[in-house]
Each structure stands twice: as structure tokens, then as C-alpha cells.
mmCIF file with all atom_site columns, C-alpha atoms in Angstrom:
data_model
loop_
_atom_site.group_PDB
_atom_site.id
_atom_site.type_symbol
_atom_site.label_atom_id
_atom_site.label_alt_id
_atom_site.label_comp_id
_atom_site.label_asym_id
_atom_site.label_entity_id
_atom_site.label_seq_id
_atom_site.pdbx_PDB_ins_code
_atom_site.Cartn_x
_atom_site.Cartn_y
_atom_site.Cartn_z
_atom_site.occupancy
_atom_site.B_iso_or_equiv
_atom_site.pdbx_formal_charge
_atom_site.auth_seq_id
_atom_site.auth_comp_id
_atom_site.auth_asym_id
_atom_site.auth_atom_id
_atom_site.pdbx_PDB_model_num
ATOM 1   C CA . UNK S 1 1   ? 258.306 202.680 -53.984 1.00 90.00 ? 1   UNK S CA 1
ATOM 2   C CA . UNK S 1 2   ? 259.076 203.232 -57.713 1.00 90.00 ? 2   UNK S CA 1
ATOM 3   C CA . UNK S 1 3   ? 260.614 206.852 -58.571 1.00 95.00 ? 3   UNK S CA 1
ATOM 4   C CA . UNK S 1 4   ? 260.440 208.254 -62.146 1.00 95.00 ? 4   UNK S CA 1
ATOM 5   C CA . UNK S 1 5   ? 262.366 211.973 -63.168 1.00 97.00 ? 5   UNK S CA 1
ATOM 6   C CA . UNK S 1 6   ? 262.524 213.402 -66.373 1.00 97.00 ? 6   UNK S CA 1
ATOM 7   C CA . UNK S 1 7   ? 264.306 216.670 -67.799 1.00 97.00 ? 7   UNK S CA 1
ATOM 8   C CA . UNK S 1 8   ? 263.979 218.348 -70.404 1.00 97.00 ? 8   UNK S CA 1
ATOM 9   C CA . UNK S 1 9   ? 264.577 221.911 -72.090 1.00 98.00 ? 9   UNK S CA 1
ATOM 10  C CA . UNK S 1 10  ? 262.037 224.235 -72.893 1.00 98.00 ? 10  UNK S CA 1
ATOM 11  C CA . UNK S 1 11  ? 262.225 227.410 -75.038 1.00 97.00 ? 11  UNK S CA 1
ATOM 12  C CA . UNK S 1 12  ? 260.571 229.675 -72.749 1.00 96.00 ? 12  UNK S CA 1
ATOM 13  C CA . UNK S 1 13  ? 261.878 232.210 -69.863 1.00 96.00 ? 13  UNK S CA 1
ATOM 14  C CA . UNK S 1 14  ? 261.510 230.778 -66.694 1.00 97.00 ? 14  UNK S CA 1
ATOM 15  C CA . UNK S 1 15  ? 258.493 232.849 -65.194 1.00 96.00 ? 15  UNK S CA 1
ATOM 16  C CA . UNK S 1 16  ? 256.279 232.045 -68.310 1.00 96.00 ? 16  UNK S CA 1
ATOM 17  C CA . UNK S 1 17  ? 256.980 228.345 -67.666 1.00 97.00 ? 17  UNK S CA 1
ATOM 18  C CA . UNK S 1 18  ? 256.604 228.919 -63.302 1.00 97.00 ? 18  UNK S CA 1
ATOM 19  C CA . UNK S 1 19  ? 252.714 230.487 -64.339 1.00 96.00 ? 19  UNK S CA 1
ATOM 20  C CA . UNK S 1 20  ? 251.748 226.708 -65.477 1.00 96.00 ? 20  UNK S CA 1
ATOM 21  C CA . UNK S 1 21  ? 252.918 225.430 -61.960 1.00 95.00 ? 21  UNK S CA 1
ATOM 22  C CA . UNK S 1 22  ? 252.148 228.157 -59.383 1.00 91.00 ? 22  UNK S CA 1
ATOM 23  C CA . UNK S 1 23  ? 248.986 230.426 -61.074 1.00 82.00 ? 23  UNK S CA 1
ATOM 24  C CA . UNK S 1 24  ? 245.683 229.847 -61.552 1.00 90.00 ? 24  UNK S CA 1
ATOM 25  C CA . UNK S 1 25  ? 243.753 227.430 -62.138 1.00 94.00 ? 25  UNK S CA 1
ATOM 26  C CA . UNK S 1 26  ? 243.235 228.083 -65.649 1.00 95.00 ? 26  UNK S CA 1
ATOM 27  C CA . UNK S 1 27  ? 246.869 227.682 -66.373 1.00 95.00 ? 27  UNK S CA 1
ATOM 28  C CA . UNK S 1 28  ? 247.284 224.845 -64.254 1.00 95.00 ? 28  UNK S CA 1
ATOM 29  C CA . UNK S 1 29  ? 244.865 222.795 -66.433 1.00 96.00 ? 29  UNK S CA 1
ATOM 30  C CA . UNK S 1 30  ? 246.443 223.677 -69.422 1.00 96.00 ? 30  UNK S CA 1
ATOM 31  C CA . UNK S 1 31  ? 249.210 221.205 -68.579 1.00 97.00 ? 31  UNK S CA 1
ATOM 32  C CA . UNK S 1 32  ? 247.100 219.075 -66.278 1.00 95.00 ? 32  UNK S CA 1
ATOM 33  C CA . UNK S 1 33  ? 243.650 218.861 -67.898 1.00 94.00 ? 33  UNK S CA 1
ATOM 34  C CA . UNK S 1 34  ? 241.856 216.449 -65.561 1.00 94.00 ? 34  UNK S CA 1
ATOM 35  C CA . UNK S 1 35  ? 242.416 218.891 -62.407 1.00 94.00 ? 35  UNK S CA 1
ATOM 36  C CA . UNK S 1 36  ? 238.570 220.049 -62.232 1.00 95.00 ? 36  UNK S CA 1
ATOM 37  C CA . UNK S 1 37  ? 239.307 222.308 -58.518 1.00 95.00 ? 37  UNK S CA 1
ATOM 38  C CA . UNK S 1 38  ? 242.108 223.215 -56.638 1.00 95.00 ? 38  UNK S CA 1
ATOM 39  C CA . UNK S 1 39  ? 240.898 225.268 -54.066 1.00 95.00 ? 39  UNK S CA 1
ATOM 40  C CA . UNK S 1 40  ? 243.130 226.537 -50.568 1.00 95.00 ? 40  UNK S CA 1
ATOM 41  C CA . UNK S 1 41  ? 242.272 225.027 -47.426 1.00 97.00 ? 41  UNK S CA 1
ATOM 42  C CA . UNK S 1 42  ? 245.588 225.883 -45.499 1.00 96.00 ? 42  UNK S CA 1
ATOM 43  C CA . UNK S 1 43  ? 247.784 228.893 -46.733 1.00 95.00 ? 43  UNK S CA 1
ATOM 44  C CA . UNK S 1 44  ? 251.079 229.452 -45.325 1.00 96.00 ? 44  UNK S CA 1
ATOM 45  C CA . UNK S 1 45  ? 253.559 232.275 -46.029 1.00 94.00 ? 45  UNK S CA 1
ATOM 46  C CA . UNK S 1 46  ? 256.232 230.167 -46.972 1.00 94.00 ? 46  UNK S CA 1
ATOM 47  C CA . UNK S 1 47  ? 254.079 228.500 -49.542 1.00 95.00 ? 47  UNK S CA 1
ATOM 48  C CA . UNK S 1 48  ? 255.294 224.962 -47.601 1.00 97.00 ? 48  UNK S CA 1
ATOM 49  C CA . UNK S 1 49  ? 252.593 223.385 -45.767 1.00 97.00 ? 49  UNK S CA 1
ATOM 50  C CA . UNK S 1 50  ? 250.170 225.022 -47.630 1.00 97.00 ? 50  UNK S CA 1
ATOM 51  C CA . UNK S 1 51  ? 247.073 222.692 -47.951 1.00 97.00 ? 51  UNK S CA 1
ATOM 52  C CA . UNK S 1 52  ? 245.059 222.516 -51.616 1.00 97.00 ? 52  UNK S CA 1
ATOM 53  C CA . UNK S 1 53  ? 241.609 220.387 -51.863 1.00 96.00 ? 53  UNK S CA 1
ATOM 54  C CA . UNK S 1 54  ? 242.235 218.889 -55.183 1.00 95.00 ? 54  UNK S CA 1
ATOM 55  C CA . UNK S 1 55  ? 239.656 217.291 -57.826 1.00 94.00 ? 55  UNK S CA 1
ATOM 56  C CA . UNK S 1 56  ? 240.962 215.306 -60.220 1.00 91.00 ? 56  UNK S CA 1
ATOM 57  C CA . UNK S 1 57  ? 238.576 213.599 -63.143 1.00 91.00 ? 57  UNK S CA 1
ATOM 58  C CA . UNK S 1 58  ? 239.162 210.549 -64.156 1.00 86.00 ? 58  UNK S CA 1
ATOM 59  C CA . UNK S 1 59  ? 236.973 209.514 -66.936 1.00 88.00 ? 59  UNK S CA 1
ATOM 60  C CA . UNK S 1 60  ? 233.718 209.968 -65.097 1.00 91.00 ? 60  UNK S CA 1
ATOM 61  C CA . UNK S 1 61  ? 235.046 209.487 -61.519 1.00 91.00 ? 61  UNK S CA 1
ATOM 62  C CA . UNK S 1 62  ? 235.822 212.497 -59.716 1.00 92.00 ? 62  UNK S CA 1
ATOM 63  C CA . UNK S 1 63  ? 238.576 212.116 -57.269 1.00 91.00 ? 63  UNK S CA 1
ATOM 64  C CA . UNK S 1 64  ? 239.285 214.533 -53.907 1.00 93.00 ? 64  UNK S CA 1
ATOM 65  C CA . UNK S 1 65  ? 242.268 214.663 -52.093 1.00 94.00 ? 65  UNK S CA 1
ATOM 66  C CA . UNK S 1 66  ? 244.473 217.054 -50.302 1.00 96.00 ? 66  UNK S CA 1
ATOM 67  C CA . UNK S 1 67  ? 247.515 217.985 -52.012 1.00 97.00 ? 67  UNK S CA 1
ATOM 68  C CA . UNK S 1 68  ? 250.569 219.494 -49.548 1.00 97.00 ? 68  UNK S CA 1
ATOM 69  C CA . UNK S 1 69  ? 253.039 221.790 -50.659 1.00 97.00 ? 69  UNK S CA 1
ATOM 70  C CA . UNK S 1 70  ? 256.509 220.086 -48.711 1.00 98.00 ? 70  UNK S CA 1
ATOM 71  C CA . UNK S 1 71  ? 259.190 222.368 -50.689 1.00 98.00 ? 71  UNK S CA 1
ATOM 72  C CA . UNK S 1 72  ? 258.800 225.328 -51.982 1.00 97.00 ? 72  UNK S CA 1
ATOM 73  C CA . UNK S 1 73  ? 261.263 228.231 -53.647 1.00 97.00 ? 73  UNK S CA 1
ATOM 74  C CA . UNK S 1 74  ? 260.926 231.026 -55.793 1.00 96.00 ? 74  UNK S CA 1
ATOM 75  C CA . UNK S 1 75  ? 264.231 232.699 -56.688 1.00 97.00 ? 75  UNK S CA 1
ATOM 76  C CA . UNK S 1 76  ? 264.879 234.231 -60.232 1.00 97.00 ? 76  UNK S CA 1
ATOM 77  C CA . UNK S 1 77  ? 267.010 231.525 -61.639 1.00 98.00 ? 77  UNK S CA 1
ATOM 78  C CA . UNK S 1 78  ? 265.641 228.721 -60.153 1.00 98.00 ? 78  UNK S CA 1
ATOM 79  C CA . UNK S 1 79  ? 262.489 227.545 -59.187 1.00 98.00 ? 79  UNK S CA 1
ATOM 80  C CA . UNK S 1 80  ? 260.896 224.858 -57.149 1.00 97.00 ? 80  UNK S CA 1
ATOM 81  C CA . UNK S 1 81  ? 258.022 223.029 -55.469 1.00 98.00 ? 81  UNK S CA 1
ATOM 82  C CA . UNK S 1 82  ? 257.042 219.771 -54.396 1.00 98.00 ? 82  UNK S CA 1
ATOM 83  C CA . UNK S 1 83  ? 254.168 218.347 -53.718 1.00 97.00 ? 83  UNK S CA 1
ATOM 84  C CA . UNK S 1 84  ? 252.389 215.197 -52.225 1.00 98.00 ? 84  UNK S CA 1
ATOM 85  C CA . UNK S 1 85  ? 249.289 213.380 -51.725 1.00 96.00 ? 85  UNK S CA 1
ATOM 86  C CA . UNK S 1 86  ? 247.375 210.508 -50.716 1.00 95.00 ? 86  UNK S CA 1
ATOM 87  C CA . UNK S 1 87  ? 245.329 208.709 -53.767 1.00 86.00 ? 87  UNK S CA 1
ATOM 88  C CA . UNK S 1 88  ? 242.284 206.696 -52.999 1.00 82.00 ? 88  UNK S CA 1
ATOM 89  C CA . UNK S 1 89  ? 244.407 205.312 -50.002 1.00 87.00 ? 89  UNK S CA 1
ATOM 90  C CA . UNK S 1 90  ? 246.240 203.368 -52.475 1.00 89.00 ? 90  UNK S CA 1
ATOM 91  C CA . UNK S 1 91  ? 248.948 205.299 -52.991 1.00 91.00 ? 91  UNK S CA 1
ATOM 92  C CA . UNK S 1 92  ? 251.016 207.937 -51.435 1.00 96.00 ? 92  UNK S CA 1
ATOM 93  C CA . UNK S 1 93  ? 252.524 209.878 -54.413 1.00 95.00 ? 93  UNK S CA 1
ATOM 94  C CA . UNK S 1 94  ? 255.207 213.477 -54.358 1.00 97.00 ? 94  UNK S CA 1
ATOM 95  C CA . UNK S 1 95  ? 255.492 215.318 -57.688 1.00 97.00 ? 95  UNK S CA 1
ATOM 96  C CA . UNK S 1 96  ? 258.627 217.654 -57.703 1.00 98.00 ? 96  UNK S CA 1
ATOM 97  C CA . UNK S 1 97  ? 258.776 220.312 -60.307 1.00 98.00 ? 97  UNK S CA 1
ATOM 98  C CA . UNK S 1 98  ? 262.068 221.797 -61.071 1.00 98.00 ? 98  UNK S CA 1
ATOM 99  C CA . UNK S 1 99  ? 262.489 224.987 -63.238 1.00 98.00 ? 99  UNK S CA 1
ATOM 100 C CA . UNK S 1 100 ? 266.747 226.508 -63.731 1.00 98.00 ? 100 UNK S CA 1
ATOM 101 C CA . UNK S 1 101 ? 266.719 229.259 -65.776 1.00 98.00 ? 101 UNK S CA 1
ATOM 102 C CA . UNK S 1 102 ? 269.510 228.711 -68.830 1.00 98.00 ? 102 UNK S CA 1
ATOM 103 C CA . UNK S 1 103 ? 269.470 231.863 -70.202 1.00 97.00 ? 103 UNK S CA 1
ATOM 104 C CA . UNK S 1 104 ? 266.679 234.673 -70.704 1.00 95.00 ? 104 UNK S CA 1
ATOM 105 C CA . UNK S 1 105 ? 264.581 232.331 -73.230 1.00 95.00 ? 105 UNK S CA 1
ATOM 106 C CA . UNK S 1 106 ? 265.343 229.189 -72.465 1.00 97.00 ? 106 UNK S CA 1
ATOM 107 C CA . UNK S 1 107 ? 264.521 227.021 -69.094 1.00 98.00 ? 107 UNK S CA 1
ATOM 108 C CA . UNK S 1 108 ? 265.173 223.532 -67.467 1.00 98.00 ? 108 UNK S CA 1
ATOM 109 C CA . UNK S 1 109 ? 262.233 221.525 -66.491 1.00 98.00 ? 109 UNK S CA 1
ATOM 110 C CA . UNK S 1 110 ? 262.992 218.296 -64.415 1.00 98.00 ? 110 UNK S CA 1
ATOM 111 C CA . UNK S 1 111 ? 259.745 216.659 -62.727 1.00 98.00 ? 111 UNK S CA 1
ATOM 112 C CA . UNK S 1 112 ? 260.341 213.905 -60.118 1.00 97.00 ? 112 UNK S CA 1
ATOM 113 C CA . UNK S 1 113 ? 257.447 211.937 -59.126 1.00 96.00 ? 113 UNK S CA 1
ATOM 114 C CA . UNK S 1 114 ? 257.545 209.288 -56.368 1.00 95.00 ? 114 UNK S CA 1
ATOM 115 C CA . UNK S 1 115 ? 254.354 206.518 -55.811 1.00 94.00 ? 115 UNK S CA 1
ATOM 116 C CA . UNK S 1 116 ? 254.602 204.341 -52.723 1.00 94.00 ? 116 UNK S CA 1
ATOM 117 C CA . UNK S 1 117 ? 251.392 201.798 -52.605 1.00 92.00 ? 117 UNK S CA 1
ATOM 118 C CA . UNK S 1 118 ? 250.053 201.460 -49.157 1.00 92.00 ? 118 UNK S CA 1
ATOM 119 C CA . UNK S 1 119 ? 248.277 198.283 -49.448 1.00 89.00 ? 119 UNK S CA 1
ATOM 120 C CA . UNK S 1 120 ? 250.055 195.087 -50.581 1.00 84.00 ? 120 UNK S CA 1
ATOM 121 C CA . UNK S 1 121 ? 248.292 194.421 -53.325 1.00 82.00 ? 121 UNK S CA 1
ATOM 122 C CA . UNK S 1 122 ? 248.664 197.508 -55.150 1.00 80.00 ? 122 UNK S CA 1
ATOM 123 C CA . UNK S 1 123 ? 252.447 196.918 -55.320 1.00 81.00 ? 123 UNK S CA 1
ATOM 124 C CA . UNK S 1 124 ? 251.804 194.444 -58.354 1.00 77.00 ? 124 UNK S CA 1
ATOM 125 C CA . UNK S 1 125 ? 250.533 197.191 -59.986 1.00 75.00 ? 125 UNK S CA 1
ATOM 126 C CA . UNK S 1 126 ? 254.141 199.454 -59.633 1.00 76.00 ? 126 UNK S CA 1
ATOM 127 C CA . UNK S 1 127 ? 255.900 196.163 -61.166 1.00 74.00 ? 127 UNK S CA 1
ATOM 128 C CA . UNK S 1 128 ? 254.485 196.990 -64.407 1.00 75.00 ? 128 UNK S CA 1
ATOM 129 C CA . UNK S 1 129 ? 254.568 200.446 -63.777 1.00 79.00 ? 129 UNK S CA 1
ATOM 130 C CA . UNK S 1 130 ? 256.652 202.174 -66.728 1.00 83.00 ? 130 UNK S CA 1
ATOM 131 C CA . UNK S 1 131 ? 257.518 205.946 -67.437 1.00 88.00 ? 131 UNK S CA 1
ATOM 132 C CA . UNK S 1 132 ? 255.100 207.269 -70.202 1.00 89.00 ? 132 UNK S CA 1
ATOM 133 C CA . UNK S 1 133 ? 252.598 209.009 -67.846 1.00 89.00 ? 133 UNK S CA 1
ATOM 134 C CA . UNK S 1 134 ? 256.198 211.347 -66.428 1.00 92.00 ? 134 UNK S CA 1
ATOM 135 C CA . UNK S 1 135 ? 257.389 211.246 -70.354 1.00 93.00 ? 135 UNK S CA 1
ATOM 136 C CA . UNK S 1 136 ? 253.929 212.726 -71.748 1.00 95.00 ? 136 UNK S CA 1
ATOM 137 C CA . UNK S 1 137 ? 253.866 215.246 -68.873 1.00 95.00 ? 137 UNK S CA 1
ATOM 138 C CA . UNK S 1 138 ? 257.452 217.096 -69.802 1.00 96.00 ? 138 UNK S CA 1
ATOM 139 C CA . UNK S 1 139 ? 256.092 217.047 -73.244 1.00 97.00 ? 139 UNK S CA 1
ATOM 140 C CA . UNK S 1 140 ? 252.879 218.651 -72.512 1.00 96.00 ? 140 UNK S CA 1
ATOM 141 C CA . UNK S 1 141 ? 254.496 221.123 -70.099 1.00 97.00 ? 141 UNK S CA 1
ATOM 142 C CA . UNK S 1 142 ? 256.867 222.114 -73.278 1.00 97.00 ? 142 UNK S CA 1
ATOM 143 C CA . UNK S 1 143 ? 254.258 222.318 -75.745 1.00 96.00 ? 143 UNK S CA 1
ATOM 144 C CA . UNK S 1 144 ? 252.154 224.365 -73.973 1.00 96.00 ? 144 UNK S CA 1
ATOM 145 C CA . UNK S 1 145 ? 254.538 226.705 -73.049 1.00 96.00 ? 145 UNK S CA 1
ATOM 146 C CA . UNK S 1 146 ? 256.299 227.261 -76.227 1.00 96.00 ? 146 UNK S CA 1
ATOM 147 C CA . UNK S 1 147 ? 252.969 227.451 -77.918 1.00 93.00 ? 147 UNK S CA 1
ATOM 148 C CA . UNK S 1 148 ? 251.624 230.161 -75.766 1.00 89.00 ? 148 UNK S CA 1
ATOM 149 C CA . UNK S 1 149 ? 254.797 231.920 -75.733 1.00 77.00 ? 149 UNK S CA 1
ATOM 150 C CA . UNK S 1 150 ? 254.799 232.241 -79.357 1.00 79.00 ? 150 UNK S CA 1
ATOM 151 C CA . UNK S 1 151 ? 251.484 234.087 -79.083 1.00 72.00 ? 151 UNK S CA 1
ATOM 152 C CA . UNK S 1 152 ? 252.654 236.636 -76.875 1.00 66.00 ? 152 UNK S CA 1
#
């Protein structure tokens, strides 16, 4: 299993940068553009163990899988969920997002992702795994947010 977490600081209050994570649709492909659907198939109250059917494009292919909410909180200064999924049966993969609120304008952002290949012969493929995929995610979660929070 390889494991890859990034941080970084965004200039944006905490809620504005939660909407990108835990909205709509809409706003959830502004920082993850090849999510085509993301429609509810199990809701809980809690939020974990909620169930999503997820379509993801890649290039032409569209992929489905279900994505489960395993951690989930939503406090003022600090908020959290994780998520995981099966892709392809290739790999089992969790994405954690992490928001701490620094002050009224400004928030922490630190995304954890895990991948754990389920057939042997994917694991070559995590050896020359590296970190750019996690690295252009933070940025893209920062950029968007800061841009659209200048508009407002």
C-alpha cells in the first residue's frame, strides 16, 4: 500500500473551501473535473456510511464505482471526511480531506490518499508511483477557491 498526504494553506474561510468537498455536484467538479455523476444510493444521518454511485471519465472511458463515506465531521473549525472505493478491482483507494480553520480567511487543507492494489501485478505499478497526481490536487483545490472567493 503506498500513502501520499499533502497540506497546504489556502486563503479562504473554511465553509467556502468545505462547499468544494461536501455540495453539489457542480462544485465538486470544479476541483475534480472528470467526476461526470455522483448520485446517493445510501444516505445516512451521520453522513458515514453514506453510499455515492460515482462516474468518473477517463479520457473516453467512463468508470462506475461506489464511493463510501468512512469518517465524517462537520464542526466550525475543523472539518473532515474520508472516503473510499474500489477501482476497476485493481485498486482499493481512501481519500481523506482535512479542512482547520486558521483564522476567519484563511484555512488548512491536508488530503491523504491511500491505494492498496488487489491483484499482484498491479503492485509494479505503485513502485513507480510518485506524488504529482496528490500535489496537483491541493493546488487545484487552492486555486479554485481563492479564485472564486475573490469574485464574491
Amino acid at each position: 500500500m503506498k500513502q501520499w498526504t499533502k497540506e497546504i494553506v489556502i486563503d479562504a474561510p473554511i465553509e467556502h473551501v468545505w462547499k468544494y468537498l461536501d455540495g453539489s455536484l457542480e462544485n465538486m467538479q470544479k476541483i475534480m473535473p472528470q467526476v461526470v455523476s455522483n448520485e446517493p444510493v445510501t444516505l445516512t444521518e451521520e453522513k458515514v456510511g453514506s453510499i455515492y454511485l460515482q462516474k468518473y471519465k477517463e479520457g473516453k472511458r467512463v468508470m462506475e464505482y461506489e464511493v463510501e463515506t468512512l469518517d465524517y465531521l462537520d464542526a466550525p473549525s475543523e472539518k473532515k471526511m474520508k472516503v473510499g472505493f474500489t477501482l476497476g478491482g485493481m485498486f482499493e483507494i481512501t481519500a481523506g480531506y482535512d479542512l482547520v480553520k486558521v483564522d476567519d480567511d484563511k484555512t488548512r487543507f491536508i488530503y491523504t490518499t491511500t491505494n492498496r492494489p488487489l491483484k499482484w501485478f498491479v503492485k509494479l505499478f505503485l513502485l513507480f508511483a510518485n506524488d504529482k497526481v496528490v500535489v496537483d490536487f491541493v493546488q487545484r483545490v487552492k486555486r479554485v477557491a481563492e479564485e472564486e472567493g475573490r469574485q464574491q
